[in-house]
Amino acid sequence: MKTKKMMKSILPQSFYARNTVTIARDLLGKQLICHIDGIIREGIIVEAEAYCSDNDPASHAFSGKTKRNTAMFGPAGHAYIYFIYGNHYCFNIVAKEDAVNAGAVLIRAIEPIIGIEHMQKARGNHQTNINLTNGPGKLTQAFNINLSHNNCNLTKKEKLWIVEDHNTESMVTVCTPRIGIKSATDYIWRFYIKDNPWVSR
DNA sequence: CACCCGATTATCT
DNA sequence: GATAATCGGGTGT
């Protein structure tokens, strides 16, 4: 008889081929697994925002395809990563219905689970606990995610992928306007896990 | 080629 | 809460 170790199942391509806003909400409580530079790091997604297509003035895709945002127009379930404010990378997941041009979910905060000592090292040793991953630029630094991971396929166990987390029964989701944007502030497309200490604000 | 600005963060007061 | 740091992308000349 086989040894049965309960493996959490990887989110399939069909998970990402749905409405962008729905996916942003559904990603809460899911577990990001990251194999980069021979190091394993994992954490729970606790905050995310939806960015849609030409119906969303705050989205990079609003004015059409450019060199930077090409991944947003590509297949759902891949990574879209961009550099911002001269310092930081932001990690997004391409998420959209097949009929829609573009769309992605920004991962804004993660609760660290595995590889915490590596995250501390990547962030600088003076950074501890919640400061490791409680912001979009912080978590990419902690996980060593950068432009080389743009377009990475998240539906295969290569460098980045996401699995179900089975301990979400008591999770409460909060919805608010998105952070750091000046248009479409009436769209309630930010989601986070209530009372989770790693949420950015 | 010059200009403007941003899905942020750290470091002040 | 206010703001400097920092630089690539996008736009227009």
PDB file of C-alpha atoms (C1' of nucleotides) in Angstrom:
ATOM      1  CA  MET A   1       0.000   0.000   0.000  1.00  0.00           C
ATOM      2  CA  LYS A   2       1.283   3.399  -1.003  1.00  0.00           C
ATOM      3  CA  THR A   3       2.217   5.944   1.588  1.00  0.00           C
ATOM      4  CA  LYS A   4      -0.411   8.623   1.369  1.00  0.00           C
ATOM      5  CA  LYS A   5       0.963  12.039   1.994  1.00  0.00           C
ATOM      6  CA  MET A   6      -1.803  14.584   1.419  1.00  0.00           C
ATOM      7  CA  MET A   7      -0.567  16.813  -1.399  1.00  0.00           C
ATOM      8  CA  LYS A   8      -2.233  20.143  -1.883  1.00  0.00           C
ATOM      9  CA  SER A   9      -3.331  20.360  -5.503  1.00  0.00           C
ATOM     10  CA  ILE A  10      -1.909  22.949  -7.898  1.00  0.00           C
ATOM     11  CA  LEU A  11      -4.409  25.512  -9.202  1.00  0.00           C
ATOM     12  CA  PRO A  12      -5.185  24.566 -12.829  1.00  0.00           C
ATOM     13  CA  GLN A  13      -5.269  26.873 -15.828  1.00  0.00           C
ATOM     14  CA  SER A  14      -9.082  26.912 -15.619  1.00  0.00           C
ATOM     15  CA  PHE A  15      -8.849  28.668 -12.229  1.00  0.00           C
ATOM     16  CA  TYR A  16      -7.168  31.647 -13.912  1.00  0.00           C
ATOM     17  CA  ALA A  17      -9.465  31.719 -16.954  1.00  0.00           C
ATOM     18  CA  ARG A  18     -12.372  33.396 -15.135  1.00  0.00           C
ATOM     19  CA  ASN A  19     -13.485  36.890 -14.169  1.00  0.00           C
ATOM     20  CA  THR A  20     -10.464  38.877 -12.938  1.00  0.00           C
ATOM     21  CA  VAL A  21     -12.186  40.324  -9.868  1.00  0.00           C
ATOM     22  CA  THR A  22     -13.529  36.918  -8.824  1.00  0.00           C
ATOM     23  CA  ILE A  23     -10.062  35.436  -9.096  1.00  0.00           C
ATOM     24  CA  ALA A  24      -8.533  38.203  -6.950  1.00  0.00           C
ATOM     25  CA  ARG A  25     -10.968  37.308  -4.186  1.00  0.00           C
ATOM     26  CA  ASP A  26     -10.502  33.549  -4.659  1.00  0.00           C
ATOM     27  CA  LEU A  27      -6.707  33.801  -4.428  1.00  0.00           C
ATOM     28  CA  LEU A  28      -6.955  34.770  -0.754  1.00  0.00           C
ATOM     29  CA  GLY A  29      -5.899  31.863   1.428  1.00  0.00           C
ATOM     30  CA  LYS A  30      -4.090  30.115  -1.429  1.00  0.00           C
ATOM     31  CA  GLN A  31      -0.460  29.114  -0.961  1.00  0.00           C
ATOM     32  CA  LEU A  32       2.306  30.489  -3.175  1.00  0.00           C
ATOM     33  CA  ILE A  33       5.222  28.119  -3.703  1.00  0.00           C
ATOM     34  CA  CYS A  34       8.460  29.531  -4.997  1.00  0.00           C
ATOM     35  CA  HIS A  35      11.553  27.604  -6.124  1.00  0.00           C
ATOM     36  CA  ILE A  36      14.062  30.287  -7.068  1.00  0.00           C
ATOM     37  CA  ASP A  37      17.862  30.110  -6.845  1.00  0.00           C
ATOM     38  CA  GLY A  38      17.625  26.627  -5.334  1.00  0.00           C
ATOM     39  CA  ILE A  39      15.687  27.979  -2.358  1.00  0.00           C
ATOM     40  CA  ILE A  40      12.151  26.984  -1.403  1.00  0.00           C
ATOM     41  CA  ARG A  41       9.937  29.763  -0.070  1.00  0.00           C
ATOM     42  CA  GLU A  42       6.208  29.525   0.588  1.00  0.00           C
ATOM     43  CA  GLY A  43       3.459  31.713   1.949  1.00  0.00           C
ATOM     44  CA  ILE A  44      -0.276  32.340   2.044  1.00  0.00           C
ATOM     45  CA  ILE A  45      -1.760  35.080  -0.133  1.00  0.00           C
ATOM     46  CA  VAL A  46      -3.547  37.450   2.267  1.00  0.00           C
ATOM     47  CA  GLU A  47      -4.127  40.544   0.072  1.00  0.00           C
ATOM     48  CA  ALA A  48      -4.762  40.983  -3.664  1.00  0.00           C
ATOM     49  CA  GLU A  49      -6.167  43.497  -6.155  1.00  0.00           C
ATOM     50  CA  ALA A  50      -7.825  43.037  -9.549  1.00  0.00           C
ATOM     51  CA  TYR A  51      -6.705  45.071 -12.567  1.00  0.00           C
ATOM     52  CA  CYS A  52      -8.871  44.597 -15.627  1.00  0.00           C
ATOM     53  CA  SER A  53      -8.659  45.705 -19.233  1.00  0.00           C
ATOM     54  CA  ASP A  54      -9.910  48.691 -21.242  1.00  0.00           C
ATOM     55  CA  ASN A  55     -12.823  49.049 -18.805  1.00  0.00           C
ATOM     56  CA  ASP A  56     -10.421  49.894 -15.946  1.00  0.00           C
ATOM     57  CA  PRO A  57      -8.606  53.285 -16.010  1.00  0.00           C
ATOM     58  CA  ALA A  58      -6.239  52.191 -13.238  1.00  0.00           C
ATOM     59  CA  SER A  59      -5.002  49.138 -15.149  1.00  0.00           C
ATOM     60  CA  HIS A  60      -1.744  49.080 -17.090  1.00  0.00           C
ATOM     61  CA  ALA A  61      -3.769  47.462 -19.870  1.00  0.00           C
ATOM     62  CA  PHE A  62      -6.219  50.378 -20.113  1.00  0.00           C
ATOM     63  CA  SER A  63      -4.426  52.117 -23.003  1.00  0.00           C
ATOM     64  CA  GLY A  64      -3.584  48.965 -24.888  1.00  0.00           C
ATOM     65  CA  LYS A  65      -0.642  46.652 -25.235  1.00  0.00           C
ATOM     66  CA  THR A  66       2.907  47.966 -24.762  1.00  0.00           C
ATOM     67  CA  LYS A  67       6.249  46.262 -24.322  1.00  0.00           C
ATOM     68  CA  ARG A  68       5.950  46.354 -20.550  1.00  0.00           C
ATOM     69  CA  ASN A  69       2.406  45.035 -20.167  1.00  0.00           C
ATOM     70  CA  THR A  70       2.491  42.350 -22.873  1.00  0.00           C
ATOM     71  CA  ALA A  71       2.137  39.563 -20.310  1.00  0.00           C
ATOM     72  CA  MET A  72      -1.243  40.956 -19.229  1.00  0.00           C
ATOM     73  CA  PHE A  73      -2.525  40.219 -22.728  1.00  0.00           C
ATOM     74  CA  GLY A  74      -1.053  36.713 -22.760  1.00  0.00           C
ATOM     75  CA  PRO A  75      -2.352  33.419 -21.391  1.00  0.00           C
ATOM     76  CA  ALA A  76      -4.034  33.369 -17.992  1.00  0.00           C
ATOM     77  CA  GLY A  77      -2.058  31.672 -15.256  1.00  0.00           C
ATOM     78  CA  HIS A  78       1.259  33.289 -16.143  1.00  0.00           C
ATOM     79  CA  ALA A  79       3.174  35.907 -14.151  1.00  0.00           C
ATOM     80  CA  TYR A  80       3.153  39.620 -14.983  1.00  0.00           C
ATOM     81  CA  ILE A  81       5.994  41.423 -13.230  1.00  0.00           C
ATOM     82  CA  TYR A  82       6.916  45.076 -13.576  1.00  0.00           C
ATOM     83  CA  PHE A  83       9.396  47.496 -12.057  1.00  0.00           C
ATOM     84  CA  ILE A  84       8.108  50.605 -10.307  1.00  0.00           C
ATOM     85  CA  TYR A  85       9.247  53.718  -8.415  1.00  0.00           C
ATOM     86  CA  GLY A  86      12.851  53.078  -9.355  1.00  0.00           C
ATOM     87  CA  ASN A  87      13.120  50.461  -6.615  1.00  0.00           C
ATOM     88  CA  HIS A  88      10.505  47.784  -6.562  1.00  0.00           C
ATOM     89  CA  TYR A  89       9.043  44.864  -8.480  1.00  0.00           C
ATOM     90  CA  CYS A  90       5.366  44.000  -8.345  1.00  0.00           C
ATOM     91  CA  PHE A  91       4.118  40.431  -8.809  1.00  0.00           C
ATOM     92  CA  ASN A  92       0.861  39.940 -10.680  1.00  0.00           C
ATOM     93  CA  ILE A  93      -0.921  36.872 -12.004  1.00  0.00           C
ATOM     94  CA  VAL A  94      -2.555  37.076 -15.420  1.00  0.00           C
ATOM     95  CA  ALA A  95      -6.196  36.303 -14.763  1.00  0.00           C
ATOM     96  CA  LYS A  96      -9.001  36.824 -17.269  1.00  0.00           C
ATOM     97  CA  GLU A  97     -11.755  35.150 -19.198  1.00  0.00           C
ATOM     98  CA  ASP A  98     -10.703  33.915 -22.626  1.00  0.00           C
ATOM     99  CA  ALA A  99     -12.917  36.507 -24.314  1.00  0.00           C
ATOM    100  CA  VAL A 100     -11.268  39.418 -22.446  1.00  0.00           C
ATOM    101  CA  ASN A 101      -8.130  41.113 -23.793  1.00  0.00           C
ATOM    102  CA  ALA A 102      -6.168  41.536 -20.596  1.00  0.00           C
ATOM    103  CA  GLY A 103      -6.326  41.342 -16.834  1.00  0.00           C
ATOM    104  CA  ALA A 104      -4.169  40.550 -13.826  1.00  0.00           C
ATOM    105  CA  VAL A 105      -4.235  40.249 -10.052  1.00  0.00           C
ATOM    106  CA  LEU A 106      -1.624  42.122  -8.021  1.00  0.00           C
ATOM    107  CA  ILE A 107      -0.399  40.154  -5.008  1.00  0.00           C
ATOM    108  CA  ARG A 108      -0.045  42.801  -2.292  1.00  0.00           C
ATOM    109  CA  ALA A 109       0.801  40.767   0.808  1.00  0.00           C
ATOM    110  CA  ILE A 110       1.748  37.261   1.873  1.00  0.00           C
ATOM    111  CA  GLU A 111       1.926  35.473   5.205  1.00  0.00           C
ATOM    112  CA  PRO A 112       5.300  33.682   5.250  1.00  0.00           C
ATOM    113  CA  ILE A 113       5.220  29.942   5.975  1.00  0.00           C
ATOM    114  CA  ILE A 114       8.432  28.322   4.718  1.00  0.00           C
ATOM    115  CA  GLY A 115      11.902  29.772   4.113  1.00  0.00           C
ATOM    116  CA  ILE A 116      11.484  32.663   6.520  1.00  0.00           C
ATOM    117  CA  GLU A 117      15.210  32.875   7.239  1.00  0.00           C
ATOM    118  CA  HIS A 118      15.876  33.285   3.510  1.00  0.00           C
ATOM    119  CA  MET A 119      13.259  36.029   3.323  1.00  0.00           C
ATOM    120  CA  GLN A 120      14.904  37.852   6.209  1.00  0.00           C
ATOM    121  CA  LYS A 121      18.244  37.636   4.465  1.00  0.00           C
ATOM    122  CA  ALA A 122      16.787  38.914   1.179  1.00  0.00           C
ATOM    123  CA  ARG A 123      15.060  41.789   2.958  1.00  0.00           C
ATOM    124  CA  GLY A 124      17.979  42.732   5.178  1.00  0.00           C
ATOM    125  CA  ASN A 125      18.526  41.272   8.600  1.00  0.00           C
ATOM    126  CA  HIS A 126      16.952  44.131  10.497  1.00  0.00           C
ATOM    127  CA  GLN A 127      13.585  43.298   8.931  1.00  0.00           C
ATOM    128  CA  THR A 128      11.473  40.922  10.953  1.00  0.00           C
ATOM    129  CA  ASN A 129       8.019  39.381  11.128  1.00  0.00           C
ATOM    130  CA  ILE A 130       5.316  41.361   9.340  1.00  0.00           C
ATOM    131  CA  ASN A 131       7.755  43.695   7.605  1.00  0.00           C
ATOM    132  CA  LEU A 132       9.044  40.780   5.561  1.00  0.00           C
ATOM    133  CA  THR A 133       6.100  40.498   3.182  1.00  0.00           C
ATOM    134  CA  ASN A 134       3.360  43.024   4.073  1.00  0.00           C
ATOM    135  CA  GLY A 135       3.525  44.969   0.807  1.00  0.00           C
ATOM    136  CA  PRO A 136       3.823  44.286  -2.934  1.00  0.00           C
ATOM    137  CA  GLY A 137       7.438  45.482  -3.185  1.00  0.00           C
ATOM    138  CA  LYS A 138       8.406  43.801   0.057  1.00  0.00           C
ATOM    139  CA  LEU A 139       7.178  40.339  -0.868  1.00  0.00           C
ATOM    140  CA  THR A 140       8.971  40.318  -4.232  1.00  0.00           C
ATOM    141  CA  GLN A 141      12.193  41.268  -2.486  1.00  0.00           C
ATOM    142  CA  ALA A 142      11.667  38.586   0.186  1.00  0.00           C
ATOM    143  CA  PHE A 143      10.981  35.914  -2.464  1.00  0.00           C
ATOM    144  CA  ASN A 144      13.670  37.167  -4.891  1.00  0.00           C
ATOM    145  CA  ILE A 145      11.064  37.654  -7.605  1.00  0.00           C
ATOM    146  CA  ASN A 146      12.214  39.968 -10.415  1.00  0.00           C
ATOM    147  CA  LEU A 147      11.763  40.682 -14.123  1.00  0.00           C
ATOM    148  CA  SER A 148      13.380  37.379 -15.071  1.00  0.00           C
ATOM    149  CA  HIS A 149      10.187  35.718 -13.813  1.00  0.00           C
ATOM    150  CA  ASN A 150       7.894  37.733 -16.057  1.00  0.00           C
ATOM    151  CA  ASN A 151       5.678  35.369 -18.080  1.00  0.00           C
ATOM    152  CA  CYS A 152       6.552  32.416 -15.829  1.00  0.00           C
ATOM    153  CA  ASN A 153       3.889  29.710 -16.148  1.00  0.00           C
ATOM    154  CA  LEU A 154       2.168  29.284 -12.771  1.00  0.00           C
ATOM    155  CA  THR A 155       0.197  26.211 -13.844  1.00  0.00           C
ATOM    156  CA  LYS A 156       3.360  24.103 -13.948  1.00  0.00           C
ATOM    157  CA  LYS A 157       5.703  23.316 -11.084  1.00  0.00           C
ATOM    158  CA  GLU A 158       8.614  25.303 -12.460  1.00  0.00           C
ATOM    159  CA  LYS A 159       9.636  28.317 -10.385  1.00  0.00           C
ATOM    160  CA  LEU A 160       6.342  29.709  -9.136  1.00  0.00           C
ATOM    161  CA  TRP A 161       2.998  28.046  -8.615  1.00  0.00           C
ATOM    162  CA  ILE A 162      -0.012  28.160  -6.318  1.00  0.00           C
ATOM    163  CA  VAL A 163      -1.818  25.396  -4.452  1.00  0.00           C
ATOM    164  CA  GLU A 164      -5.048  25.125  -2.519  1.00  0.00           C
ATOM    165  CA  ASP A 165      -4.907  25.757   1.188  1.00  0.00           C
ATOM    166  CA  HIS A 166      -7.363  23.668   3.172  1.00  0.00           C
ATOM    167  CA  ASN A 167      -7.497  25.709   6.361  1.00  0.00           C
ATOM    168  CA  THR A 168      -9.675  28.564   5.154  1.00  0.00           C
ATOM    169  CA  GLU A 169     -13.001  27.635   6.746  1.00  0.00           C
ATOM    170  CA  SER A 170     -13.038  30.534   9.201  1.00  0.00           C
ATOM    171  CA  MET A 171     -11.489  33.072   6.805  1.00  0.00           C
ATOM    172  CA  VAL A 172     -13.352  36.384   6.488  1.00  0.00           C
ATOM    173  CA  THR A 173     -12.752  38.489   3.365  1.00  0.00           C
ATOM    174  CA  VAL A 174     -12.786  42.303   3.342  1.00  0.00           C
ATOM    175  CA  CYS A 175     -13.265  44.414   0.165  1.00  0.00           C
ATOM    176  CA  THR A 176     -12.004  48.001  -0.299  1.00  0.00           C
ATOM    177  CA  PRO A 177     -10.905  50.371  -3.078  1.00  0.00           C
ATOM    178  CA  ARG A 178      -7.441  49.680  -4.487  1.00  0.00           C
ATOM    179  CA  ILE A 179      -4.352  51.340  -3.027  1.00  0.00           C
ATOM    180  CA  GLY A 180      -1.933  53.730  -4.699  1.00  0.00           C
ATOM    181  CA  ILE A 181      -4.084  54.653  -7.693  1.00  0.00           C
ATOM    182  CA  LYS A 182      -5.765  57.928  -8.590  1.00  0.00           C
ATOM    183  CA  SER A 183      -8.472  56.792 -11.010  1.00  0.00           C
ATOM    184  CA  ALA A 184     -11.327  54.350 -10.612  1.00  0.00           C
ATOM    185  CA  THR A 185     -11.148  54.724  -6.844  1.00  0.00           C
ATOM    186  CA  ASP A 186     -14.819  53.751  -6.659  1.00  0.00           C
ATOM    187  CA  TYR A 187     -14.064  50.209  -7.837  1.00  0.00           C
ATOM    188  CA  ILE A 188     -13.981  47.908  -4.816  1.00  0.00           C
ATOM    189  CA  TRP A 189     -11.405  45.557  -6.248  1.00  0.00           C
ATOM    190  CA  ARG A 190      -8.992  45.089  -3.330  1.00  0.00           C
ATOM    191  CA  PHE A 191      -9.465  42.022  -1.137  1.00  0.00           C
ATOM    192  CA  TYR A 192      -7.769  40.952   2.053  1.00  0.00           C
ATOM    193  CA  ILE A 193      -8.150  38.484   4.899  1.00  0.00           C
ATOM    194  CA  LYS A 194      -9.712  40.172   7.913  1.00  0.00           C
ATOM    195  CA  ASP A 195      -7.434  40.498  10.958  1.00  0.00           C
ATOM    196  CA  ASN A 196      -4.440  38.944   9.229  1.00  0.00           C
ATOM    197  CA  PRO A 197      -1.366  40.787  10.540  1.00  0.00           C
ATOM    198  CA  TRP A 198       0.505  40.639   7.202  1.00  0.00           C
ATOM    199  CA  VAL A 199      -2.069  42.722   5.313  1.00  0.00           C
ATOM    200  CA  SER A 200      -0.336  45.909   4.132  1.00  0.00           C
ATOM    201  CA  ARG A 201      -2.776  48.339   5.773  1.00  0.00           C
TER     202      ARG A 201
ATOM    203  C1'  DC B   1      15.832  63.330 -26.480  1.00  0.00           C
ATOM    204  C1'  DA B   2      13.365  65.706 -22.817  1.00  0.00           C
ATOM    205  C1'  DC B   3       9.778  65.446 -19.975  1.00  0.00           C
ATOM    206  C1'  DC B   4       6.523  63.406 -16.600  1.00  0.00           C
ATOM    207  C1'  DC B   5       5.074  60.088 -13.484  1.00  0.00           C
ATOM    208  C1'  DG B   6       4.121  55.808 -11.022  1.00  0.00           C
ATOM    209  C1'  DA B   7      -0.427  49.234  -8.672  1.00  0.00           C
ATOM    210  C1'  DT B   8       6.097  51.743  -3.189  1.00  0.00           C
ATOM    211  C1'  DT B   9       9.085  51.949   0.738  1.00  0.00           C
ATOM    212  C1'  DA B  10      11.858  53.758   4.480  1.00  0.00           C
ATOM    213  C1'  DT B  11      12.634  57.350   7.283  1.00  0.00           C
ATOM    214  C1'  DC B  12      11.870  61.060   9.163  1.00  0.00           C
ATOM    215  C1'  DT B  13       8.662  64.639  12.313  1.00  0.00           C
TER     216       DT B  13
ATOM    217  C1'  DG C   1       1.263  62.072   8.090  1.00  0.00           C
ATOM    218  C1'  DA C   2       4.619  63.791   5.132  1.00  0.00           C
ATOM    219  C1'  DT C   3       8.192  63.216   1.978  1.00  0.00           C
ATOM    220  C1'  DA C   4      12.649  61.973  -0.382  1.00  0.00           C
ATOM    221  C1'  DA C   5      14.642  58.363  -2.992  1.00  0.00           C
ATOM    222  C1'  DT C   6      15.063  56.484  -7.567  1.00  0.00           C
ATOM    223  C1'  DC C   7      14.738  55.068 -12.626  1.00  0.00           C
ATOM    224  C1'  DG C   8      12.436  52.691 -16.514  1.00  0.00           C
ATOM    225  C1'  DG C   9       8.452  53.181 -19.395  1.00  0.00           C
ATOM    226  C1'  DG C  10       5.459  55.928 -22.133  1.00  0.00           C
ATOM    227  C1'  DT C  11       4.571  59.951 -24.668  1.00  0.00           C
ATOM    228  C1'  DG C  12       5.354  63.767 -27.541  1.00  0.00           C
ATOM    229  C1'  DT C  13       8.734  66.897 -29.991  1.00  0.00           C
TER     230       DT C  13
END
